[in-house]
XYZ file of N, CA and C in Angstrom:
750
model
N 27.213 -250.011 173.446
C 25.811 -249.818 173.802
C 25.335 -250.985 174.665
N 24.365 -250.701 175.537
C 23.788 -251.750 176.355
C 24.528 -252.046 177.630
N 25.469 -251.204 178.014
C 26.244 -251.459 179.236
C 25.388 -251.332 180.490
N 24.258 -250.641 180.388
C 23.366 -250.474 181.536
C 21.992 -251.082 181.263
N 21.933 -252.009 180.340
C 20.654 -252.638 179.991
C 20.012 -253.275 181.218
N 18.735 -253.006 181.416
C 17.991 -253.578 182.522
C 18.100 -252.810 183.821
N 18.943 -251.779 183.867
C 19.121 -251.013 185.101
C 18.202 -249.797 185.121
N 17.847 -249.388 186.334
C 17.028 -248.203 186.555
C 17.818 -247.242 187.431
N 17.866 -245.982 187.011
C 18.685 -245.000 187.701
C 17.882 -243.769 188.071
N 18.204 -243.197 189.230
C 17.713 -241.877 189.617
C 18.891 -240.920 189.536
N 18.704 -239.804 188.835
C 19.752 -238.795 188.665
C 19.221 -237.449 189.109
N 19.879 -236.816 190.076
C 19.488 -235.466 190.471
C 20.344 -234.442 189.727
N 19.857 -233.215 189.679
C 20.539 -232.211 188.864
C 20.504 -232.570 187.400
N 19.431 -233.236 186.992
C 19.367 -233.835 185.654
C 19.210 -232.815 184.535
N 18.860 -231.586 184.865
C 18.715 -230.580 183.829
C 19.974 -229.795 183.543
N 21.030 -230.012 184.340
C 22.276 -229.282 184.163
C 23.169 -229.900 183.111
N 24.334 -229.279 182.917
C 25.242 -229.762 181.879
C 25.730 -231.170 182.125
N 26.284 -231.417 183.310
C 26.785 -232.754 183.630
C 25.634 -233.723 183.869
N 24.624 -233.305 184.630
C 23.495 -234.188 184.895
C 22.758 -234.589 183.632
N 22.585 -233.644 182.719
C 21.922 -233.970 181.457
C 22.726 -234.953 180.635
N 24.036 -234.764 180.604
C 24.894 -235.689 179.861
C 24.846 -237.087 180.465
N 24.805 -237.161 181.792
C 24.703 -238.465 182.450
C 23.387 -239.140 182.077
N 22.300 -238.405 182.133
C 21.001 -238.982 181.766
C 21.007 -239.483 180.331
N 21.547 -238.694 179.419
C 21.558 -239.094 178.007
C 22.409 -240.344 177.803
N 23.587 -240.382 178.415
C 24.439 -241.558 178.229
C 23.852 -242.790 178.918
N 23.255 -242.613 180.086
C 22.595 -243.744 180.749
C 21.508 -244.323 179.845
N 20.661 -243.453 179.305
C 19.566 -243.919 178.455
C 20.103 -244.580 177.191
N 21.157 -244.009 176.626
C 21.746 -244.596 175.416
C 22.337 -245.968 175.691
N 22.768 -246.196 176.933
C 23.340 -247.493 177.302
C 22.291 -248.464 177.824
N 21.009 -248.095 177.732
C 19.939 -249.031 178.038
C 19.251 -248.854 179.368
N 19.677 -247.887 180.181
C 19.040 -247.679 181.476
C 17.742 -246.906 181.322
N 16.808 -247.155 182.228
C 15.640 -246.297 182.394
C 15.980 -245.281 183.477
N 15.600 -244.033 183.266
C 16.069 -242.943 184.114
C 14.902 -242.189 184.736
N 15.057 -241.865 186.018
C 14.214 -240.884 186.683
C 15.078 -239.649 186.882
N 14.724 -238.564 186.209
C 15.516 -237.344 186.277
C 14.852 -236.303 187.154
N 15.622 -235.734 188.091
C 15.111 -234.719 189.002
C 15.854 -233.416 188.803
N 15.109 -232.324 188.849
C 15.723 -230.999 188.852
C 14.673 -229.998 189.298
N 15.129 -228.876 189.820
C 14.199 -227.820 190.203
C 13.895 -226.904 189.018
N 14.742 -226.991 187.985
C 14.592 -226.166 186.781
C 13.794 -226.951 185.738
N 12.499 -226.664 185.649
C 11.605 -227.476 184.826
C 11.955 -227.435 183.346
N 12.224 -226.256 182.807
C 12.471 -226.146 181.368
C 13.732 -226.888 180.963
N 14.785 -226.757 181.753
C 16.035 -227.447 181.430
C 15.853 -228.965 181.521
N 15.128 -229.401 182.531
C 14.898 -230.829 182.705
C 14.110 -231.402 181.535
N 13.078 -230.708 181.121
C 12.266 -231.220 180.028
C 13.016 -231.209 178.700
N 13.944 -230.272 178.546
C 14.760 -230.269 177.322
C 15.637 -231.513 177.258
N 16.214 -231.901 178.392
C 17.013 -233.127 178.450
C 16.138 -234.336 178.151
N 14.968 -234.374 178.786
C 14.065 -235.511 178.590
C 13.633 -235.635 177.140
N 13.389 -234.503 176.487
C 12.944 -234.536 175.095
C 13.999 -235.154 174.184
N 15.271 -234.821 174.416
C 16.325 -235.406 173.580
C 16.435 -236.907 173.806
N 16.241 -237.335 175.043
C 16.318 -238.766 175.349
C 15.169 -239.517 174.693
N 13.980 -238.980 174.811
C 12.816 -239.650 174.212
C 12.910 -239.670 172.696
N 13.429 -238.588 172.121
C 13.573 -238.538 170.665
C 14.530 -239.598 170.157
N 15.493 -239.985 171.010
C 16.460 -241.014 170.639
C 15.992 -242.418 171.013
N 14.782 -242.511 171.534
C 14.223 -243.818 171.887
C 14.512 -244.262 173.293
N 15.037 -243.371 174.125
C 15.356 -243.722 175.501
C 14.165 -243.583 176.424
N 14.317 -244.075 177.634
C 13.245 -244.061 178.628
C 13.614 -243.136 179.778
N 12.759 -242.153 180.058
C 12.975 -241.249 181.167
C 11.642 -240.720 181.656
N 11.507 -240.619 182.970
C 10.422 -239.863 183.591
C 11.075 -238.760 184.405
N 10.359 -237.671 184.607
C 10.955 -236.510 185.250
C 10.177 -236.091 186.487
N 10.885 -235.438 187.389
C 10.288 -234.836 188.581
C 10.879 -233.452 188.764
N 10.035 -232.459 188.891
C 10.477 -231.109 189.206
C 10.259 -230.915 190.703
N 11.346 -230.827 191.442
C 11.243 -230.785 192.900
C 12.546 -230.306 193.503
N 12.485 -229.935 194.769
C 13.642 -229.475 195.532
C 14.293 -230.688 196.191
N 15.508 -230.999 195.792
C 16.173 -232.195 196.308
C 16.569 -232.075 197.773
N 16.489 -230.874 198.335
C 16.818 -230.697 199.746
C 15.692 -231.165 200.670
N 14.540 -231.481 200.093
C 13.394 -231.947 200.880
C 13.375 -233.473 200.931
N 13.171 -234.020 202.110
C 13.154 -235.483 202.232
C 12.025 -236.099 201.424
N 10.902 -235.408 201.318
C 9.777 -235.933 200.537
C 10.165 -236.143 199.079
N 11.092 -235.331 198.564
C 11.549 -235.498 197.182
C 12.291 -236.812 197.017
N 13.165 -237.122 197.960
C 13.908 -238.382 197.896
C 12.961 -239.576 197.944
N 11.997 -239.524 198.833
C 11.021 -240.614 198.940
C 10.238 -240.761 197.639
N 9.824 -239.629 197.069
C 9.032 -239.673 195.846
C 9.850 -240.171 194.666
N 11.119 -239.809 194.614
C 11.967 -240.245 193.502
C 12.154 -241.754 193.506
N 12.387 -242.307 194.675
C 12.534 -243.763 194.784
C 11.224 -244.447 194.411
N 10.121 -243.914 194.903
C 8.815 -244.484 194.564
C 8.532 -244.381 193.065
N 8.970 -243.280 192.461
C 8.782 -243.105 191.014
C 9.561 -244.156 190.229
N 10.798 -244.429 190.653
C 11.603 -245.444 189.973
C 10.917 -246.806 190.026
N 10.437 -247.161 191.206
C 9.791 -248.464 191.372
C 8.457 -248.498 190.628
N 7.698 -247.405 190.737
C 6.392 -247.370 190.091
C 6.474 -247.377 188.580
N 7.426 -246.656 188.033
C 7.521 -246.536 186.578
C 8.283 -247.687 185.942
N 9.321 -248.192 186.659
C 10.229 -249.152 186.027
C 10.442 -250.431 186.834
N 9.887 -250.508 188.044
C 9.879 -251.767 188.771
C 11.045 -252.039 189.699
N 12.064 -251.167 189.708
C 13.223 -251.434 190.540
C 14.091 -250.175 190.619
N 15.186 -250.254 191.357
C 16.153 -249.160 191.411
C 17.538 -249.766 191.584
N 18.434 -249.457 190.660
C 19.775 -250.037 190.665
C 20.889 -249.011 190.843
N 20.644 -247.786 190.421
C 21.701 -246.775 190.390
C 21.152 -245.446 190.900
N 21.934 -244.783 191.734
C 21.625 -243.433 192.184
C 22.806 -242.542 191.822
N 22.520 -241.395 191.223
C 23.541 -240.381 190.963
C 23.106 -239.097 191.652
N 23.774 -238.757 192.742
C 23.480 -237.532 193.485
C 24.356 -236.421 192.914
N 23.763 -235.626 192.034
C 24.523 -234.664 191.245
C 24.039 -233.228 191.436
N 22.979 -233.021 192.204
C 22.417 -231.683 192.350
C 23.414 -230.734 193.001
N 23.375 -229.478 192.570
C 24.289 -228.481 193.130
C 23.581 -227.141 193.220
N 23.861 -226.432 194.304
C 23.420 -225.055 194.479
C 24.666 -224.213 194.625
N 24.796 -223.205 193.785
C 26.026 -222.428 193.728
C 25.789 -221.010 194.219
N 26.874 -220.364 194.605
C 26.869 -218.967 195.009
C 27.963 -218.237 194.232
N 27.858 -216.930 194.117
C 28.964 -216.182 193.523
C 30.245 -216.385 194.327
N 31.371 -216.314 193.642
C 32.647 -216.508 194.311
C 32.827 -215.467 195.409
N 33.146 -215.929 196.622
C 33.301 -215.010 197.747
C 33.899 -215.749 198.933
N 34.660 -215.059 199.792
C 35.144 -215.684 201.021
C 33.992 -215.882 201.997
N 34.167 -216.780 202.956
C 33.057 -217.115 203.847
C 32.628 -215.948 204.739
N 33.506 -214.976 204.950
C 33.144 -213.829 205.790
C 32.027 -212.994 205.194
N 31.764 -213.159 203.910
C 30.705 -212.389 203.252
C 29.408 -213.181 203.113
N 29.412 -214.449 203.513
C 28.247 -215.304 203.305
C 27.251 -215.159 204.447
N 25.977 -215.210 204.110
C 24.948 -215.279 205.147
C 24.816 -216.728 205.617
N 24.325 -216.884 206.825
C 24.096 -218.228 207.341
C 23.061 -218.956 206.494
N 22.073 -218.228 206.011
C 21.039 -218.857 205.177
C 21.631 -219.407 203.881
N 22.524 -218.649 203.239
C 23.156 -219.136 202.018
C 24.047 -220.335 202.298
N 24.806 -220.271 203.373
C 25.671 -221.400 203.751
C 24.843 -222.664 203.937
N 23.766 -222.549 204.669
C 22.931 -223.718 204.950
C 22.242 -224.235 203.692
N 21.863 -223.329 202.794
C 21.217 -223.777 201.556
C 22.200 -224.554 200.688
N 23.455 -224.101 200.608
C 24.418 -224.838 199.811
C 24.610 -226.250 200.351
N 24.659 -226.388 201.664
C 24.834 -227.727 202.222
C 23.568 -228.566 202.091
N 22.411 -227.940 202.162
C 21.163 -228.682 202.017
C 21.074 -229.346 200.649
N 21.503 -228.615 199.613
C 21.435 -229.160 198.250
C 22.661 -229.996 197.922
N 23.847 -229.496 198.252
C 25.087 -230.134 197.803
C 25.474 -231.355 198.618
N 25.014 -231.440 199.865
C 25.393 -232.568 200.727
C 24.178 -233.314 201.272
N 23.256 -232.578 201.889
C 22.116 -233.242 202.524
C 21.288 -234.041 201.521
N 21.161 -233.534 200.293
C 20.332 -234.250 199.313
C 20.921 -235.614 198.977
N 22.247 -235.730 199.001
C 22.882 -237.033 198.755
C 22.562 -238.003 199.881
N 22.593 -237.502 201.112
C 22.214 -238.316 202.270
C 20.769 -238.777 202.157
N 19.862 -237.856 201.847
C 18.442 -238.191 201.807
C 18.128 -239.204 200.713
N 18.673 -238.993 199.525
C 18.390 -239.915 198.430
C 18.969 -241.292 198.717
N 20.178 -241.322 199.235
C 20.805 -242.609 199.565
C 20.022 -243.334 200.657
N 19.601 -242.603 201.664
C 18.850 -243.201 202.778
C 17.619 -243.947 202.295
N 16.896 -243.338 201.364
C 15.652 -243.954 200.900
C 15.876 -244.930 199.754
N 16.985 -244.797 199.044
C 17.257 -245.710 197.933
C 17.826 -247.041 198.393
N 18.650 -247.025 199.414
C 19.379 -248.240 199.811
C 18.459 -249.420 200.123
N 17.397 -249.262 200.900
C 16.535 -250.429 201.158
C 15.931 -251.024 199.889
N 15.568 -250.165 198.934
C 14.984 -250.660 197.678
C 16.051 -251.326 196.820
N 17.236 -250.747 196.782
C 18.333 -251.359 196.034
C 18.694 -252.718 196.618
N 18.690 -252.801 197.935
C 19.005 -254.095 198.573
C 17.983 -255.156 198.181
N 16.713 -254.792 198.134
C 15.673 -255.742 197.737
C 15.896 -256.260 196.320
N 16.491 -255.429 195.472
C 16.750 -255.827 194.092
C 18.074 -256.526 193.898
N 18.822 -256.746 194.964
C 20.086 -257.467 194.882
C 21.327 -256.604 194.941
N 21.142 -255.281 195.123
C 22.297 -254.392 195.239
C 22.262 -253.296 194.196
N 23.377 -252.598 194.072
C 23.428 -251.524 193.098
C 24.622 -250.625 193.294
N 24.567 -249.473 192.649
C 25.676 -248.521 192.655
C 25.169 -247.132 192.992
N 25.802 -246.503 193.975
C 25.505 -245.119 194.335
C 26.709 -244.269 193.944
N 26.444 -243.199 193.225
C 27.499 -242.303 192.745
C 27.212 -240.909 193.276
N 28.105 -240.406 194.112
C 27.990 -239.053 194.624
C 28.926 -238.171 193.813
N 28.391 -237.162 193.163
C 29.219 -236.306 192.311
C 29.890 -235.249 193.185
N 31.198 -235.390 193.325
C 31.993 -234.472 194.137
C 32.699 -233.493 193.200
N 33.993 -233.322 193.352
C 34.724 -232.343 192.552
C 36.204 -232.495 192.834
N 37.039 -231.997 191.910
C 38.459 -231.928 192.209
C 38.704 -230.991 193.387
N 37.752 -230.104 193.661
C 37.898 -229.193 194.788
C 37.544 -229.829 196.119
N 37.295 -231.123 196.114
C 37.306 -231.890 197.354
C 38.739 -232.119 197.824
N 39.691 -231.974 196.895
C 41.107 -232.231 197.202
C 41.940 -230.957 197.267
N 41.607 -229.997 196.430
C 42.344 -228.730 196.378
C 41.335 -227.586 196.404
N 41.787 -226.417 196.814
C 40.876 -225.286 196.945
C 41.188 -224.205 195.916
N 40.161 -223.412 195.619
C 40.306 -222.219 194.801
C 39.697 -221.040 195.557
N 40.120 -219.836 195.272
C 39.574 -218.683 195.988
C 38.058 -218.556 195.818
N 37.412 -218.160 196.888
C 35.993 -217.853 196.833
C 35.058 -219.034 196.794
N 35.544 -220.231 197.180
C 34.709 -221.431 197.089
C 34.624 -222.200 198.407
N 34.545 -221.550 199.558
C 34.614 -222.314 200.818
C 33.467 -223.293 201.000
N 32.238 -222.871 200.661
C 31.096 -223.763 200.820
C 31.204 -224.953 199.880
N 31.681 -224.730 198.680
C 31.778 -225.779 197.669
C 32.847 -226.798 198.053
N 34.022 -226.318 198.427
C 35.100 -227.221 198.822
C 34.700 -228.063 200.028
N 34.032 -227.440 200.985
C 33.632 -228.157 202.195
C 32.608 -229.244 201.890
N 31.600 -228.906 201.098
C 30.558 -229.890 200.788
C 31.091 -231.027 199.931
N 31.932 -230.698 198.953
C 32.452 -231.738 198.070
C 33.425 -232.652 198.816
N 34.228 -232.089 199.711
C 35.093 -232.928 200.533
C 34.288 -233.863 201.415
N 33.171 -233.364 201.934
C 32.307 -234.199 202.767
C 31.700 -235.344 201.968
N 31.370 -235.104 200.700
C 30.813 -236.179 199.876
C 31.807 -237.321 199.686
N 33.076 -236.991 199.520
C 34.095 -238.035 199.350
C 34.161 -238.913 200.596
N 34.151 -238.306 201.758
C 34.196 -239.085 202.993
C 32.891 -239.827 203.245
N 31.768 -239.214 202.887
C 30.475 -239.884 203.038
C 30.435 -241.154 202.202
N 30.929 -241.084 200.977
C 30.928 -242.271 200.117
C 31.753 -243.398 200.717
N 32.895 -243.059 201.284
C 33.726 -244.087 201.909
C 32.996 -244.744 203.082
N 32.362 -243.925 203.914
C 31.648 -244.467 205.073
C 30.470 -245.336 204.635
N 29.746 -244.885 203.613
C 28.631 -245.672 203.103
C 29.109 -246.977 202.483
N 30.251 -246.925 201.804
C 30.796 -248.143 201.202
C 31.085 -249.183 202.275
N 31.614 -248.726 203.397
C 31.899 -249.638 204.506
C 30.603 -250.231 205.064
N 29.604 -249.389 205.255
C 28.373 -249.832 205.903
C 27.515 -250.739 205.034
N 27.599 -250.596 203.712
C 26.617 -251.265 202.855
C 27.207 -252.262 201.867
N 28.466 -252.600 202.024
C 29.065 -253.587 201.128
C 28.398 -254.947 201.257
N 27.973 -255.301 202.466
C 27.328 -256.598 202.670
C 25.988 -256.686 201.961
N 25.426 -255.537 201.588
C 24.159 -255.518 200.847
C 24.395 -255.467 199.337
N 25.645 -255.649 198.941
C 26.029 -255.590 197.524
C 25.738 -254.213 196.924
N 25.914 -253.198 197.743
C 25.738 -251.821 197.285
C 27.103 -251.142 197.291
N 27.525 -250.719 196.109
C 28.803 -250.018 195.961
C 28.558 -248.518 196.009
N 29.473 -247.794 196.643
C 29.334 -246.343 196.752
C 30.663 -245.702 196.393
N 30.637 -244.833 195.404
C 31.841 -244.130 194.959
C 31.515 -242.667 194.697
N 32.554 -241.849 194.662
C 32.377 -240.481 194.202
C 32.965 -240.334 192.807
N 32.396 -239.403 192.075
C 32.877 -239.018 190.751
C 33.262 -237.545 190.848
N 34.521 -237.233 190.613
C 35.014 -235.871 190.811
C 35.443 -235.229 189.496
N 34.573 -234.409 188.916
C 34.970 -233.671 187.718
C 35.904 -232.523 188.072
N 36.784 -232.205 187.140
C 37.531 -230.966 187.219
C 36.712 -229.853 186.587
N 37.346 -228.795 186.084
C 36.608 -227.708 185.457
C 35.990 -228.164 184.135
N 34.693 -228.023 184.032
C 33.940 -228.516 182.882
C 33.139 -227.361 182.291
N 33.094 -227.290 180.984
C 32.410 -226.195 180.306
C 30.901 -226.415 180.323
N 30.293 -225.923 181.372
C 28.844 -225.945 181.535
C 28.360 -224.517 181.748
N 27.066 -224.324 181.658
C 26.516 -223.006 181.916
C 26.823 -222.521 183.315
N 26.796 -223.424 184.274
C 27.083 -223.048 185.662
C 28.512 -222.561 185.821
N 29.451 -223.203 185.126
C 30.851 -222.783 185.204
C 31.058 -221.451 184.484
N 30.466 -221.312 183.316
C 30.696 -220.121 182.502
C 30.172 -218.850 183.157
N 29.129 -218.972 183.980
C 28.529 -217.762 184.549
C 29.437 -217.063 185.554
N 30.520 -217.722 185.954
C 31.472 -217.095 186.870
C 32.450 -216.160 186.156
N 32.327 -216.052 184.837
C 33.285 -215.274 184.054
C 32.543 -214.300 183.146
N 33.229 -213.233 182.762
C 32.610 -212.224 181.918
C 32.422 -212.700 180.485
N 33.331 -213.545 180.020
C 33.239 -214.062 178.656
C 33.557 -215.549 178.631
N 33.127 -216.208 177.575
C 33.462 -217.623 177.390
C 34.970 -217.794 177.262
N 35.613 -216.848 176.577
C 37.062 -216.927 176.388
C 37.787 -216.866 177.718
N 37.318 -216.017 178.629
C 37.933 -215.921 179.956
C 37.746 -217.216 180.728
N 36.587 -217.813 180.605
C 36.331 -219.088 181.280
C 37.257 -220.177 180.762
N 37.398 -220.243 179.449
C 38.241 -221.282 178.858
C 39.710 -221.086 179.210
N 40.115 -219.851 179.436
C 41.508 -219.574 179.806
C 41.791 -219.894 181.263
N 40.735 -220.180 182.032
C 40.891 -220.385 183.477
C 41.064 -221.848 183.862
N 41.288 -222.717 182.893
C 41.126 -224.154 183.107
C 42.049 -224.757 184.161
N 43.300 -224.321 184.268
C 44.268 -224.857 185.228
C 44.481 -226.370 185.062
N 44.319 -226.884 183.870
C 44.519 -228.311 183.638
C 45.801 -228.548 182.848
N 46.315 -229.761 182.951
C 47.504 -230.110 182.188
C 47.197 -230.301 180.711
N 45.941 -230.554 180.394
C 45.555 -230.794 179.008
C 45.216 -229.504 178.268
N 45.267 -228.385 178.973
C 45.133 -227.098 178.312
C 43.735 -226.708 177.907
N 42.724 -227.286 178.535
C 41.347 -226.951 178.177
C 40.400 -227.348 179.295
N 39.174 -226.866 179.187
C 38.105 -227.346 180.054
C 37.639 -228.715 179.586
N 37.076 -229.468 180.506
C 36.458 -230.735 180.128
C 35.079 -230.513 179.539
N 34.489 -231.595 179.041
C 33.125 -231.543 178.517
C 32.215 -232.391 179.401
N 30.923 -232.059 179.449
C 29.998 -232.884 180.230
C 30.016 -234.349 179.833
N 30.143 -234.626 178.540
C 30.147 -236.022 178.102
C 31.357 -236.787 178.627
N 32.495 -236.100 178.770
C 33.686 -236.776 179.300
C 33.476 -237.192 180.749
N 32.731 -236.402 181.500
C 32.405 -236.772 182.886
C 31.354 -237.873 182.910
N 30.377 -237.776 182.030
C 29.293 -238.762 181.996
C 29.803 -240.164 181.703
N 30.870 -240.278 180.905
C 31.422 -241.613 180.648
C 31.915 -242.257 181.944
N 32.423 -241.435 182.863
C 32.830 -241.961 184.162
C 31.652 -242.455 184.969
N 30.532 -241.734 184.883
C 29.334 -242.165 185.583
C 28.812 -243.486 185.028
N 28.859 -243.646 183.714
C 28.438 -244.914 183.112
C 29.310 -246.051 183.637
N 30.604 -245.828 183.691
C 31.512 -246.859 184.211
C 31.161 -247.230 185.643
N 30.959 -246.235 186.499
C 30.653 -246.520 187.911
C 29.292 -247.183 188.083
N 28.359 -246.889 187.182
C 27.033 -247.496 187.265
C 27.014 -248.913 186.726
N 27.958 -249.234 185.869
C 27.945 -250.517 185.171
C 28.665 -251.601 185.963
N 28.514 -252.823 185.490
C 29.204 -253.957 186.122
C 30.699 -253.946 185.831
N 31.140 -253.075 184.943
C 32.576 -252.956 184.680
C 33.353 -252.483 185.905
N 32.666 -251.792 186.813
C 33.313 -251.302 188.038
C 32.924 -252.141 189.250
N 32.621 -253.416 189.026
C 32.101 -254.280 190.082
C 33.044 -254.447 191.269
N 34.353 -254.219 191.060
C 35.328 -254.376 192.150
C 35.765 -253.017 192.688
N 34.916 -252.020 192.544
C 35.259 -250.650 192.926
C 34.203 -250.101 193.876
N 34.621 -249.787 195.097
C 33.734 -249.129 196.055
C 34.582 -248.350 197.051
N 34.010 -247.270 197.559
C 34.738 -246.417 198.488
C 35.831 -245.605 197.821
N 35.756 -245.434 196.508
C 36.804 -244.750 195.749
C 36.291 -243.446 195.155
N 37.223 -242.629 194.732
C 36.906 -241.364 194.079
C 37.475 -241.395 192.670
N 36.600 -241.374 191.667
C 37.030 -241.374 190.275
C 37.224 -239.924 189.835
N 38.474 -239.549 189.642
C 38.846 -238.167 189.346
C 39.003 -237.979 187.843
N 38.217 -237.069 187.278
C 38.282 -236.764 185.842
C 38.515 -235.263 185.739
N 39.774 -234.860 185.847
C 40.057 -233.431 186.017
C 41.098 -232.884 185.064
N 41.475 -233.633 184.030
C 42.436 -233.135 183.067
C 43.805 -232.845 183.654
N 44.110 -233.473 184.783
C 45.398 -233.242 185.418
C 45.440 -232.059 186.356
N 44.279 -231.482 186.670
C 44.193 -230.301 187.525
C 44.919 -230.500 188.851
N 44.749 -231.673 189.464
C 45.304 -231.914 190.803
C 46.655 -232.624 190.769
N 47.221 -232.794 189.591
C 48.481 -233.557 189.485
C 49.686 -232.764 189.982
N 49.595 -231.442 189.958
C 50.715 -230.606 190.385
C 50.202 -229.543 191.359
């Protein structure tokens, strides 16, 4: 406990399975959290559990694809908690599994607006504030599908691969400001978003493609986020932390 004591974090996609777990673990480790999501009920459920456990969180219901949201989130962190040390760009917009020939241009652009552009916007507005505070850690949540592909996921693979390269470029540009930038790449994780692609929970669990024979849990991914946010990863930047149960090993 206390690995993130004194730190302030902004987390997008905070109402989802992985985002909620990250918020809960951050708060349990002493961080103050600004949680963003477009899904108000899910976000408030996460916030309620954190507050009940004595943690600190403020919430924003907003579209992360809008630049005004990024500006407001950074301002909220400073206004509520006085600083900003950690950014977790975790928001995701998903589509049903399908090849790109069936996608509309509007759907394609929306996936990139949420899955990629929002990371750019939040980082753009967070970096100057983080620099004023002496530096910090930016975590872009990518995926094992930044490295390997699965059928029906062209928009997802493309956006997640772009996040890995974006983190490397940002790490190069901002190391002198003591700002570390890494990606966190979960493999298949048992969340509501993952399960909705299957007819039954049993079918989803059988689809894992991991060496460990199961889906991961949101908490297992969140522990990686805590590590990247903490000073334990002080010598780590421009890297991709892969937590995929061996999915990409073969």
